């Protein structure tokens, strides 16, 4: 856990990544919160920080008050974040997240775009008036699919301008890239739907375009086989993910961030197929130290932790000392002010006892 790791050109002091977490605290216009530099810099002792999901285009926004990376003002806001994190000794990748069908006109002013005009049953999204069913999205034209690939590349270019050390493509948890992989919400009859080769095409094209834009040693991708998020169905995951990971491996991306939801057999197969760094996130993990140790021993190069980093700005130190952990208050996860964001305390180390004066 505490041995250094070379990730592309970065030297990480430990194997612990802060997992991406949406916090819905950005300003209007998708500019990161003025507290975001402090929030991320407090967590600079992570081997790698991965930011909250950030939309590569206006159409990519799904939830309320999420930040973007498609305007100059957003770049300027993120520049403050990266400068503050670097000054605190940290390293930071931005997660590029296009939410696809997971959006609502009450949040974004528009009908969400998706591979097909279908919605899974019973999936809801939080809006200003409370949880609502996802609306039926609008099917992207082939020109819109191609433009979205270019939007990811443009956002990656802006990420570098903003000072990020790299980008993570969000291919997990039921958002746009994952939607293209699925069988129930991707019903396209063109080259982006149908066979496995066609359903992985969007993910591979995005990864290729972004790698060509900023270099593969600055690009990672997150996947969550079979996690069923947002009602996605993936009956052929045992064939699809090996095909996808093999295609991504040819692009020489710097890391695969795998959410370990595919089961032992698929996890092991993907480890075998992936030559570069593998970051594991285990949503079933309960104790962060035990979870990290278990997966590093299994063969992961790094482990990402979400809620534990949310509540413990100095998590690596606490794990190293076996110190107690703050508990996350998830009622303060999304939206709001500094409470539940920048006010989790670091360890108060006792002053060294001084000998009594003689
Ligand atoms: C408040 C919150 C927001 C999250 N937002 C994102 C996100 O923007 N992108 C993403 O890939 N995962 C997101 N996740 C999932 C986490 O990255 C992680 O996979 C999950 O919390 C399980 O890991 P943990 O048990 O260590 O927290 C979020 C999780 C939480 C708790």
mmCIF file of C-alpha atoms and ligand atoms in Angstrom:
data_model
loop_
_atom_site.group_PDB
_atom_site.id
_atom_site.type_symbol
_atom_site.label_atom_id
_atom_site.label_comp_id
_atom_site.label_asym_id
_atom_site.label_seq_id
_atom_site.Cartn_x
_atom_site.Cartn_y
_atom_site.Cartn_z
ATOM 1 C CA UNK A 1 0.000 0.000 0.000
ATOM 2 C CA UNK A 2 2.842 2.373 0.775
ATOM 3 C CA UNK A 3 5.352 1.465 -1.876
ATOM 4 C CA UNK A 4 5.732 4.016 -4.682
ATOM 5 C CA UNK A 5 4.290 3.308 -8.102
ATOM 6 C CA UNK A 6 5.191 4.661 -11.554
ATOM 7 C CA UNK A 7 2.024 5.626 -13.418
ATOM 8 C CA UNK A 8 3.106 6.852 -16.832
ATOM 9 C CA UNK A 9 5.484 9.693 -16.077
ATOM 10 C CA UNK A 10 4.089 10.199 -12.571
ATOM 11 C CA UNK A 11 5.699 8.797 -9.458
ATOM 12 C CA UNK A 12 2.982 8.044 -6.920
ATOM 13 C CA UNK A 13 4.025 7.806 -3.263
ATOM 14 C CA UNK A 14 1.476 5.063 -2.505
ATOM 15 C CA UNK A 15 -1.008 2.675 -4.148
ATOM 16 C CA UNK A 16 -4.172 4.418 -2.909
ATOM 17 C CA UNK A 17 -6.336 6.397 -5.324
ATOM 18 C CA UNK A 18 -9.214 8.639 -4.334
ATOM 19 C CA UNK A 19 -12.173 7.264 -6.319
ATOM 20 C CA UNK A 20 -14.227 9.711 -8.384
ATOM 21 C CA UNK A 21 -17.151 11.187 -6.459
ATOM 22 C CA UNK A 22 -19.799 13.595 -7.717
ATOM 23 C CA UNK A 23 -20.411 16.304 -5.112
ATOM 24 C CA UNK A 24 -22.841 18.613 -6.979
ATOM 25 C CA UNK A 25 -21.371 21.777 -5.538
ATOM 26 C CA UNK A 26 -20.323 23.571 -8.687
ATOM 27 C CA UNK A 27 -21.430 27.084 -9.580
ATOM 28 C CA UNK A 28 -23.919 27.760 -12.330
ATOM 29 C CA UNK A 29 -22.247 27.355 -15.711
ATOM 30 C CA UNK A 30 -20.395 24.260 -14.527
ATOM 31 C CA UNK A 31 -17.542 26.129 -12.860
ATOM 32 C CA UNK A 32 -16.078 24.122 -9.967
ATOM 33 C CA UNK A 33 -16.985 25.249 -6.459
ATOM 34 C CA UNK A 34 -14.686 27.875 -4.936
ATOM 35 C CA UNK A 35 -14.136 25.287 -2.195
ATOM 36 C CA UNK A 36 -13.022 22.590 -4.658
ATOM 37 C CA UNK A 37 -9.316 23.600 -4.532
ATOM 38 C CA UNK A 38 -9.327 23.183 -0.747
ATOM 39 C CA UNK A 39 -11.344 19.933 -0.845
ATOM 40 C CA UNK A 40 -8.987 18.273 -3.308
ATOM 41 C CA UNK A 41 -5.777 19.721 -1.825
ATOM 42 C CA UNK A 42 -6.752 18.379 1.605
ATOM 43 C CA UNK A 43 -6.619 14.933 -0.046
ATOM 44 C CA UNK A 44 -3.257 15.470 -1.823
ATOM 45 C CA UNK A 45 -1.595 12.600 0.059
ATOM 46 C CA UNK A 46 -3.569 10.125 -2.078
ATOM 47 C CA UNK A 47 -1.290 8.389 -4.571
ATOM 48 C CA UNK A 48 -3.689 9.725 -7.186
ATOM 49 C CA UNK A 49 -6.813 11.874 -6.912
ATOM 50 C CA UNK A 50 -9.508 11.180 -9.488
ATOM 51 C CA UNK A 51 -12.043 14.008 -9.557
ATOM 52 C CA UNK A 52 -15.802 13.841 -9.526
ATOM 53 C CA UNK A 53 -17.424 13.186 -12.914
ATOM 54 C CA UNK A 54 -17.030 16.238 -15.166
ATOM 55 C CA UNK A 55 -19.121 16.711 -18.314
ATOM 56 C CA UNK A 56 -17.160 17.071 -21.576
ATOM 57 C CA UNK A 57 -20.036 19.046 -23.126
ATOM 58 C CA UNK A 58 -23.247 20.713 -22.028
ATOM 59 C CA UNK A 59 -25.213 17.733 -23.372
ATOM 60 C CA UNK A 60 -23.125 15.452 -21.168
ATOM 61 C CA UNK A 61 -24.531 16.874 -17.930
ATOM 62 C CA UNK A 62 -26.976 14.675 -16.032
ATOM 63 C CA UNK A 63 -27.184 15.744 -12.423
ATOM 64 C CA UNK A 64 -27.594 19.140 -10.782
ATOM 65 C CA UNK A 65 -24.595 21.452 -10.290
ATOM 66 C CA UNK A 66 -21.971 19.166 -11.759
ATOM 67 C CA UNK A 67 -18.887 20.856 -13.200
ATOM 68 C CA UNK A 68 -17.827 20.852 -16.848
ATOM 69 C CA UNK A 69 -14.673 21.101 -18.916
ATOM 70 C CA UNK A 70 -15.915 22.720 -22.123
ATOM 71 C CA UNK A 71 -15.623 26.490 -21.492
ATOM 72 C CA UNK A 72 -12.715 28.818 -20.733
ATOM 73 C CA UNK A 73 -14.233 29.776 -17.374
ATOM 74 C CA UNK A 74 -14.406 26.118 -16.367
ATOM 75 C CA UNK A 75 -10.761 25.653 -17.364
ATOM 76 C CA UNK A 76 -9.829 28.650 -15.212
ATOM 77 C CA UNK A 77 -11.748 27.184 -12.264
ATOM 78 C CA UNK A 78 -10.048 23.812 -12.629
ATOM 79 C CA UNK A 79 -6.648 25.517 -12.957
ATOM 80 C CA UNK A 80 -7.080 26.725 -9.371
ATOM 81 C CA UNK A 81 -7.838 23.165 -8.307
ATOM 82 C CA UNK A 82 -4.813 21.620 -10.027
ATOM 83 C CA UNK A 83 -2.437 24.383 -8.890
ATOM 84 C CA UNK A 84 -3.568 23.980 -5.283
ATOM 85 C CA UNK A 85 -3.294 20.184 -5.400
ATOM 86 C CA UNK A 86 0.167 20.326 -6.993
ATOM 87 C CA UNK A 87 1.342 22.911 -4.459
ATOM 88 C CA UNK A 88 0.206 20.498 -1.740
ATOM 89 C CA UNK A 89 2.320 17.740 -3.360
ATOM 90 C CA UNK A 90 -0.514 15.822 -5.032
ATOM 91 C CA UNK A 91 -1.385 14.357 -8.436
ATOM 92 C CA UNK A 92 -4.832 14.652 -10.039
ATOM 93 C CA UNK A 93 -6.729 13.144 -12.989
ATOM 94 C CA UNK A 94 -10.123 14.472 -14.065
ATOM 95 C CA UNK A 95 -12.946 12.021 -14.700
ATOM 96 C CA UNK A 96 -14.740 12.819 -17.976
ATOM 97 C CA UNK A 97 -18.340 11.716 -17.580
ATOM 98 C CA UNK A 98 -21.093 12.009 -20.165
ATOM 99 C CA UNK A 99 -24.304 10.947 -18.434
ATOM 100 C CA UNK A 100 -26.198 10.021 -21.633
ATOM 101 C CA UNK A 101 -29.753 8.977 -20.791
ATOM 102 C CA UNK A 102 -29.246 9.670 -17.080
ATOM 103 C CA UNK A 103 -30.508 13.222 -17.068
ATOM 104 C CA UNK A 104 -33.680 15.251 -16.778
ATOM 105 C CA UNK A 105 -34.910 18.490 -18.395
ATOM 106 C CA UNK A 106 -35.564 19.850 -14.887
ATOM 107 C CA UNK A 107 -31.814 19.556 -14.197
ATOM 108 C CA UNK A 108 -30.314 20.522 -17.532
ATOM 109 C CA UNK A 109 -33.074 22.171 -19.581
ATOM 110 C CA UNK A 110 -32.948 19.480 -22.254
ATOM 111 C CA UNK A 111 -34.072 15.940 -23.082
ATOM 112 C CA UNK A 112 -31.059 13.674 -22.505
ATOM 113 C CA UNK A 113 -29.253 12.075 -25.446
ATOM 114 C CA UNK A 114 -28.657 8.332 -25.532
ATOM 115 C CA UNK A 115 -27.730 5.452 -27.850
ATOM 116 C CA UNK A 116 -31.450 4.684 -28.324
ATOM 117 C CA UNK A 117 -34.778 6.235 -27.366
ATOM 118 C CA UNK A 118 -35.488 3.716 -24.638
ATOM 119 C CA UNK A 119 -35.401 3.972 -20.884
ATOM 120 C CA UNK A 120 -34.919 1.197 -18.400
ATOM 121 C CA UNK A 121 -37.854 0.551 -16.054
ATOM 122 C CA UNK A 122 -38.009 2.049 -12.632
ATOM 123 C CA UNK A 123 -34.814 4.131 -12.754
ATOM 124 C CA UNK A 124 -35.066 7.518 -11.108
ATOM 125 C CA UNK A 125 -32.954 10.648 -10.995
ATOM 126 C CA UNK A 126 -32.847 13.351 -8.350
ATOM 127 C CA UNK A 127 -34.247 16.717 -9.535
ATOM 128 C CA UNK A 128 -35.033 20.010 -7.755
ATOM 129 C CA UNK A 129 -38.559 18.704 -7.077
ATOM 130 C CA UNK A 130 -37.332 15.330 -5.784
ATOM 131 C CA UNK A 131 -36.718 11.941 -7.429
ATOM 132 C CA UNK A 132 -38.388 11.456 -10.835
ATOM 133 C CA UNK A 133 -38.399 8.689 -13.437
ATOM 134 C CA UNK A 134 -35.834 9.103 -16.196
ATOM 135 C CA UNK A 135 -37.498 10.613 -19.259
ATOM 136 C CA UNK A 136 -37.358 8.738 -22.561
ATOM 137 C CA UNK A 137 -34.106 10.073 -24.078
ATOM 138 C CA UNK A 138 -33.558 11.154 -27.668
ATOM 139 C CA UNK A 139 -31.557 8.774 -29.868
ATOM 140 C CA UNK A 140 -28.263 10.294 -30.986
ATOM 141 C CA UNK A 141 -27.801 10.644 -34.723
ATOM 142 C CA UNK A 142 -24.605 9.139 -36.090
ATOM 143 C CA UNK A 143 -23.274 12.694 -36.527
ATOM 144 C CA UNK A 144 -23.989 13.337 -32.848
ATOM 145 C CA UNK A 145 -22.147 10.159 -31.858
ATOM 146 C CA UNK A 146 -19.130 11.287 -33.884
ATOM 147 C CA UNK A 147 -19.354 14.810 -32.438
ATOM 148 C CA UNK A 148 -19.452 13.353 -28.923
ATOM 149 C CA UNK A 149 -16.217 11.466 -29.581
ATOM 150 C CA UNK A 150 -14.677 14.806 -30.595
ATOM 151 C CA UNK A 151 -16.142 16.475 -27.463
ATOM 152 C CA UNK A 152 -14.269 13.988 -25.272
ATOM 153 C CA UNK A 153 -11.015 14.756 -27.109
ATOM 154 C CA UNK A 154 -11.583 18.515 -26.819
ATOM 155 C CA UNK A 155 -12.308 18.188 -23.094
ATOM 156 C CA UNK A 156 -9.111 16.163 -22.663
ATOM 157 C CA UNK A 157 -7.171 18.965 -24.371
ATOM 158 C CA UNK A 158 -8.791 21.445 -21.971
ATOM 159 C CA UNK A 159 -7.927 19.141 -19.062
ATOM 160 C CA UNK A 160 -4.254 19.439 -19.954
ATOM 161 C CA UNK A 161 -4.629 23.230 -20.303
ATOM 162 C CA UNK A 162 -6.226 23.250 -16.860
ATOM 163 C CA UNK A 163 -3.168 21.493 -15.427
ATOM 164 C CA UNK A 164 -4.526 17.999 -14.858
ATOM 165 C CA UNK A 165 -2.010 15.154 -14.869
ATOM 166 C CA UNK A 166 -4.410 13.079 -16.971
ATOM 167 C CA UNK A 167 -8.001 12.077 -17.598
ATOM 168 C CA UNK A 168 -10.127 9.089 -16.673
ATOM 169 C CA UNK A 169 -12.915 8.150 -19.088
ATOM 170 C CA UNK A 170 -16.075 7.160 -17.248
ATOM 171 C CA UNK A 171 -17.100 3.927 -18.888
ATOM 172 C CA UNK A 172 -18.878 2.625 -15.792
ATOM 173 C CA UNK A 173 -22.029 2.910 -13.686
ATOM 174 C CA UNK A 174 -24.584 3.164 -16.466
ATOM 175 C CA UNK A 175 -23.533 6.446 -18.086
ATOM 176 C CA UNK A 176 -23.100 7.067 -21.821
ATOM 177 C CA UNK A 177 -20.087 4.861 -22.611
ATOM 178 C CA UNK A 178 -21.578 2.038 -20.539
ATOM 179 C CA UNK A 179 -24.975 2.550 -22.209
ATOM 180 C CA UNK A 180 -23.393 1.837 -25.594
ATOM 181 C CA UNK A 181 -21.990 -1.448 -24.196
ATOM 182 C CA UNK A 182 -25.350 -2.677 -22.954
ATOM 183 C CA UNK A 183 -27.952 -4.842 -24.627
ATOM 184 C CA UNK A 184 -31.130 -3.210 -23.344
ATOM 185 C CA UNK A 185 -30.548 0.512 -23.909
ATOM 186 C CA UNK A 186 -28.386 0.271 -27.022
ATOM 187 C CA UNK A 187 -30.734 -0.954 -29.752
ATOM 188 C CA UNK A 188 -28.958 0.793 -32.617
ATOM 189 C CA UNK A 189 -28.881 -0.805 -36.046
ATOM 190 C CA UNK A 190 -25.826 1.117 -37.267
ATOM 191 C CA UNK A 191 -22.142 0.455 -36.615
ATOM 192 C CA UNK A 192 -22.529 1.434 -32.910
ATOM 193 C CA UNK A 193 -25.105 -1.230 -32.003
ATOM 194 C CA UNK A 194 -25.776 -4.957 -32.336
ATOM 195 C CA UNK A 195 -22.701 -7.185 -32.226
ATOM 196 C CA UNK A 196 -20.069 -6.955 -29.487
ATOM 197 C CA UNK A 197 -17.646 -5.294 -31.901
ATOM 198 C CA UNK A 198 -20.258 -2.657 -32.642
ATOM 199 C CA UNK A 199 -21.281 -2.041 -29.026
ATOM 200 C CA UNK A 200 -17.669 -1.555 -27.892
ATOM 201 C CA UNK A 201 -16.960 0.770 -30.844
ATOM 202 C CA UNK A 202 -17.964 4.008 -29.084
ATOM 203 C CA UNK A 203 -15.806 3.270 -26.023
ATOM 204 C CA UNK A 204 -12.809 2.400 -28.184
ATOM 205 C CA UNK A 205 -13.261 5.441 -30.450
ATOM 206 C CA UNK A 206 -13.467 7.770 -27.456
ATOM 207 C CA UNK A 207 -10.371 6.212 -25.878
ATOM 208 C CA UNK A 208 -8.468 6.394 -29.167
ATOM 209 C CA UNK A 209 -9.427 10.015 -29.838
ATOM 210 C CA UNK A 210 -8.487 11.081 -26.309
ATOM 211 C CA UNK A 211 -5.210 9.119 -26.377
ATOM 212 C CA UNK A 212 -4.287 10.716 -29.710
ATOM 213 C CA UNK A 213 -5.092 14.150 -28.283
ATOM 214 C CA UNK A 214 -3.061 14.039 -25.062
ATOM 215 C CA UNK A 215 -1.009 10.823 -25.203
ATOM 216 C CA UNK A 216 -2.046 7.383 -23.884
ATOM 217 C CA UNK A 217 0.198 7.703 -20.833
ATOM 218 C CA UNK A 218 -2.242 10.326 -19.528
ATOM 219 C CA UNK A 219 -5.463 8.393 -20.151
ATOM 220 C CA UNK A 220 -7.217 5.859 -17.937
ATOM 221 C CA UNK A 221 -10.680 4.298 -18.241
ATOM 222 C CA UNK A 222 -13.197 3.093 -15.657
ATOM 223 C CA UNK A 223 -15.402 0.039 -16.257
ATOM 224 C CA UNK A 224 -17.974 -1.754 -14.090
ATOM 225 C CA UNK A 225 -18.940 -5.067 -15.670
ATOM 226 C CA UNK A 226 -22.333 -6.421 -14.666
ATOM 227 C CA UNK A 227 -23.032 -3.882 -11.956
ATOM 228 C CA UNK A 228 -26.525 -3.274 -13.348
ATOM 229 C CA UNK A 229 -26.316 0.475 -12.652
ATOM 230 C CA UNK A 230 -29.173 2.534 -14.150
ATOM 231 C CA UNK A 231 -30.954 -0.670 -15.121
ATOM 232 C CA UNK A 232 -28.417 -1.772 -17.738
ATOM 233 C CA UNK A 233 -28.489 -5.412 -18.854
ATOM 234 C CA UNK A 234 -25.266 -7.104 -20.041
ATOM 235 C CA UNK A 235 -25.938 -10.774 -20.638
ATOM 236 C CA UNK A 236 -22.805 -11.230 -22.732
ATOM 237 C CA UNK A 237 -20.413 -9.459 -20.337
ATOM 238 C CA UNK A 238 -18.088 -12.475 -20.247
ATOM 239 C CA UNK A 239 -17.451 -12.037 -23.969
ATOM 240 C CA UNK A 240 -17.877 -8.269 -24.272
ATOM 241 C CA UNK A 241 -15.468 -7.080 -21.568
ATOM 242 C CA UNK A 242 -12.548 -9.272 -22.659
ATOM 243 C CA UNK A 243 -13.058 -7.949 -26.226
ATOM 244 C CA UNK A 244 -13.227 -4.362 -24.967
ATOM 245 C CA UNK A 245 -10.236 -4.647 -22.653
ATOM 246 C CA UNK A 246 -8.152 -6.286 -25.410
ATOM 247 C CA UNK A 247 -9.004 -3.431 -27.788
ATOM 248 C CA UNK A 248 -8.191 -0.842 -25.108
ATOM 249 C CA UNK A 249 -4.908 -2.620 -24.319
ATOM 250 C CA UNK A 250 -3.805 -2.016 -27.924
ATOM 251 C CA UNK A 251 -4.165 1.720 -27.269
ATOM 252 C CA UNK A 252 -1.698 1.433 -24.367
ATOM 253 C CA UNK A 253 -3.820 3.507 -21.955
ATOM 254 C CA UNK A 254 -2.035 4.096 -18.678
ATOM 255 C CA UNK A 255 -4.587 2.425 -16.414
ATOM 256 C CA UNK A 256 -7.772 0.420 -16.249
ATOM 257 C CA UNK A 257 -9.928 1.323 -13.248
ATOM 258 C CA UNK A 258 -12.031 -1.756 -12.738
ATOM 259 C CA UNK A 259 -14.989 -1.850 -10.374
ATOM 260 C CA UNK A 260 -14.841 -5.431 -9.163
ATOM 261 C CA UNK A 261 -18.474 -6.284 -9.867
ATOM 262 C CA UNK A 262 -17.949 -8.834 -12.627
ATOM 263 C CA UNK A 263 -17.144 -11.778 -10.350
ATOM 264 C CA UNK A 264 -13.912 -13.664 -9.695
ATOM 265 C CA UNK A 265 -13.616 -15.272 -13.110
ATOM 266 C CA UNK A 266 -14.097 -12.089 -15.125
ATOM 267 C CA UNK A 267 -11.885 -10.037 -12.788
ATOM 268 C CA UNK A 268 -9.050 -12.547 -13.225
ATOM 269 C CA UNK A 269 -9.529 -12.708 -16.992
ATOM 270 C CA UNK A 270 -9.413 -8.916 -17.311
ATOM 271 C CA UNK A 271 -6.286 -8.763 -15.142
ATOM 272 C CA UNK A 272 -4.648 -11.257 -17.524
ATOM 273 C CA UNK A 273 -5.669 -9.260 -20.591
ATOM 274 C CA UNK A 274 -4.591 -5.867 -19.241
ATOM 275 C CA UNK A 275 -0.840 -5.224 -19.482
ATOM 276 C CA UNK A 276 -0.718 -1.789 -17.834
ATOM 277 C CA UNK A 277 -1.677 -0.514 -14.393
ATOM 278 C CA UNK A 278 -4.862 -1.961 -12.917
ATOM 279 C CA UNK A 279 -6.747 0.036 -10.281
ATOM 280 C CA UNK A 280 -9.432 -1.918 -8.424
ATOM 281 C CA UNK A 281 -12.468 -0.460 -6.668
ATOM 282 C CA UNK A 282 -14.486 -2.865 -4.568
ATOM 283 C CA UNK A 283 -17.925 -1.517 -3.679
ATOM 284 C CA UNK A 284 -18.456 -4.544 -1.412
ATOM 285 C CA UNK A 285 -15.383 -3.682 0.643
ATOM 286 C CA UNK A 286 -16.171 -2.597 4.157
ATOM 287 C CA UNK A 287 -12.889 -1.957 5.886
ATOM 288 C CA UNK A 288 -10.609 0.206 3.695
ATOM 289 C CA UNK A 289 -7.289 -1.183 4.966
ATOM 290 C CA UNK A 290 -8.399 -4.798 4.555
ATOM 291 C CA UNK A 291 -9.939 -4.141 1.143
ATOM 292 C CA UNK A 292 -6.809 -2.430 -0.153
ATOM 293 C CA UNK A 293 -4.501 -5.149 1.177
ATOM 294 C CA UNK A 294 -6.660 -7.923 -0.276
ATOM 295 C CA UNK A 295 -6.736 -6.508 -3.823
ATOM 296 C CA UNK A 296 -3.061 -5.560 -3.901
ATOM 297 C CA UNK A 297 -2.238 -9.115 -2.924
ATOM 298 C CA UNK A 298 -4.655 -10.364 -5.616
ATOM 299 C CA UNK A 299 -2.672 -8.536 -8.285
ATOM 300 C CA UNK A 300 -4.024 -5.001 -8.499
ATOM 301 C CA UNK A 301 -1.407 -2.275 -8.846
ATOM 302 C CA UNK A 302 -3.545 0.246 -6.995
ATOM 303 C CA UNK A 303 -6.821 0.348 -5.078
ATOM 304 C CA UNK A 304 -9.282 3.219 -5.151
ATOM 305 C CA UNK A 305 -11.344 4.233 -2.156
ATOM 306 C CA UNK A 306 -14.322 6.585 -2.320
ATOM 307 C CA UNK A 307 -16.257 7.174 0.878
ATOM 308 C CA UNK A 308 -13.170 6.655 3.050
ATOM 309 C CA UNK A 309 -11.393 9.515 1.220
ATOM 310 C CA UNK A 310 -14.530 11.636 1.321
ATOM 311 C CA UNK A 311 -14.514 11.489 5.122
ATOM 312 C CA UNK A 312 -10.754 11.282 5.752
ATOM 313 C CA UNK A 313 -8.599 13.902 4.043
ATOM 314 C CA UNK A 314 -5.481 12.221 5.469
ATOM 315 C CA UNK A 315 -6.574 8.647 4.736
ATOM 316 C CA UNK A 316 -3.129 7.226 3.790
ATOM 317 C CA UNK A 317 -1.648 8.417 7.088
ATOM 318 C CA UNK A 318 -4.540 6.978 9.066
ATOM 319 C CA UNK A 319 -4.239 3.596 7.318
ATOM 320 C CA UNK A 320 -0.518 3.584 7.897
ATOM 321 C CA UNK A 321 -0.939 4.284 11.606
ATOM 322 C CA UNK A 322 -3.999 2.080 12.026
ATOM 323 C CA UNK A 323 -5.716 5.203 13.354
ATOM 324 C CA UNK A 324 -9.502 5.456 13.632
ATOM 325 C CA UNK A 325 -11.438 6.732 10.605
ATOM 326 C CA UNK A 326 -14.070 9.468 10.373
ATOM 327 C CA UNK A 327 -17.419 8.136 9.159
ATOM 328 C CA UNK A 328 -18.828 9.700 5.966
ATOM 329 C CA UNK A 329 -22.118 11.584 6.307
ATOM 330 C CA UNK A 330 -23.771 10.759 2.988
ATOM 331 C CA UNK A 331 -26.692 13.078 3.696
ATOM 332 C CA UNK A 332 -24.148 15.816 2.889
ATOM 333 C CA UNK A 333 -22.670 14.068 -0.168
ATOM 334 C CA UNK A 334 -24.501 16.016 -2.870
ATOM 335 C CA UNK A 335 -24.889 19.794 -2.883
ATOM 336 C CA UNK A 336 -24.695 22.198 0.025
ATOM 337 C CA UNK A 337 -21.767 24.097 1.450
ATOM 338 C CA UNK A 338 -18.524 23.299 3.255
ATOM 339 C CA UNK A 339 -20.298 20.988 5.681
ATOM 340 C CA UNK A 340 -19.567 17.392 4.766
ATOM 341 C CA UNK A 341 -17.108 18.677 2.140
ATOM 342 C CA UNK A 342 -14.078 20.503 3.515
ATOM 343 C CA UNK A 343 -14.744 20.166 7.255
ATOM 344 C CA UNK A 344 -13.758 16.539 7.895
ATOM 345 C CA UNK A 345 -10.854 16.768 10.337
ATOM 346 C CA UNK A 346 -7.372 15.431 9.774
ATOM 347 C CA UNK A 347 -5.804 13.545 12.664
ATOM 348 C CA UNK A 348 -4.858 15.766 15.555
ATOM 349 C CA UNK A 349 -1.404 14.440 16.299
ATOM 350 C CA UNK A 350 -0.469 14.822 19.917
ATOM 351 C CA UNK A 351 2.372 17.246 20.560
ATOM 352 C CA UNK A 352 5.566 15.511 21.603
ATOM 353 C CA UNK A 353 5.621 15.538 25.429
ATOM 354 C CA UNK A 354 8.250 17.938 26.690
ATOM 355 C CA UNK A 355 10.482 16.943 29.646
ATOM 356 C CA UNK A 356 9.708 18.957 32.755
ATOM 357 C CA UNK A 357 12.007 21.904 33.241
ATOM 358 C CA UNK A 358 14.711 21.369 35.837
HETATM 359 C C1 LIG B 1 -21.023 10.555 -3.153
HETATM 360 C C2 LIG B 1 -20.571 9.617 -4.247
HETATM 361 C C3 LIG B 1 -20.445 10.099 -5.547
HETATM 362 C C4 LIG B 1 -19.968 9.254 -6.561
HETATM 363 N N1 LIG B 1 -19.774 9.768 -7.824
HETATM 364 C C5 LIG B 1 -19.123 9.041 -8.760
HETATM 365 C C6 LIG B 1 -18.697 9.624 -9.993
HETATM 366 O O1 LIG B 1 -18.877 10.829 -10.259
HETATM 367 N N2 LIG B 1 -18.043 8.830 -10.877
HETATM 368 C C7 LIG B 1 -17.790 7.498 -10.624
HETATM 369 O O2 LIG B 1 -17.187 6.822 -11.452
HETATM 370 N N3 LIG B 1 -18.172 6.924 -9.459
HETATM 371 C C8 LIG B 1 -18.800 7.659 -8.518
HETATM 372 N N4 LIG B 1 -19.107 7.091 -7.305
HETATM 373 C C9 LIG B 1 -18.707 5.693 -7.028
HETATM 374 C C10 LIG B 1 -17.350 5.650 -6.301
HETATM 375 O O3 LIG B 1 -16.299 6.072 -7.145
HETATM 376 C C11 LIG B 1 -17.031 4.224 -5.784
HETATM 377 O O4 LIG B 1 -16.984 3.332 -6.873
HETATM 378 C C12 LIG B 1 -18.052 3.726 -4.770
HETATM 379 O O5 LIG B 1 -18.306 4.715 -3.786
HETATM 380 C C13 LIG B 1 -17.567 2.440 -4.065
HETATM 381 O O6 LIG B 1 -16.292 2.639 -3.455
HETATM 382 P P1 LIG B 1 -16.123 2.965 -1.870
HETATM 383 O O7 LIG B 1 -16.847 1.875 -1.133
HETATM 384 O O8 LIG B 1 -14.666 2.974 -1.615
HETATM 385 O O9 LIG B 1 -16.799 4.299 -1.618
HETATM 386 C C14 LIG B 1 -19.630 7.911 -6.274
HETATM 387 C C15 LIG B 1 -19.782 7.436 -4.967
HETATM 388 C C16 LIG B 1 -20.225 8.263 -3.959
HETATM 389 C C17 LIG B 1 -20.315 7.737 -2.554
#
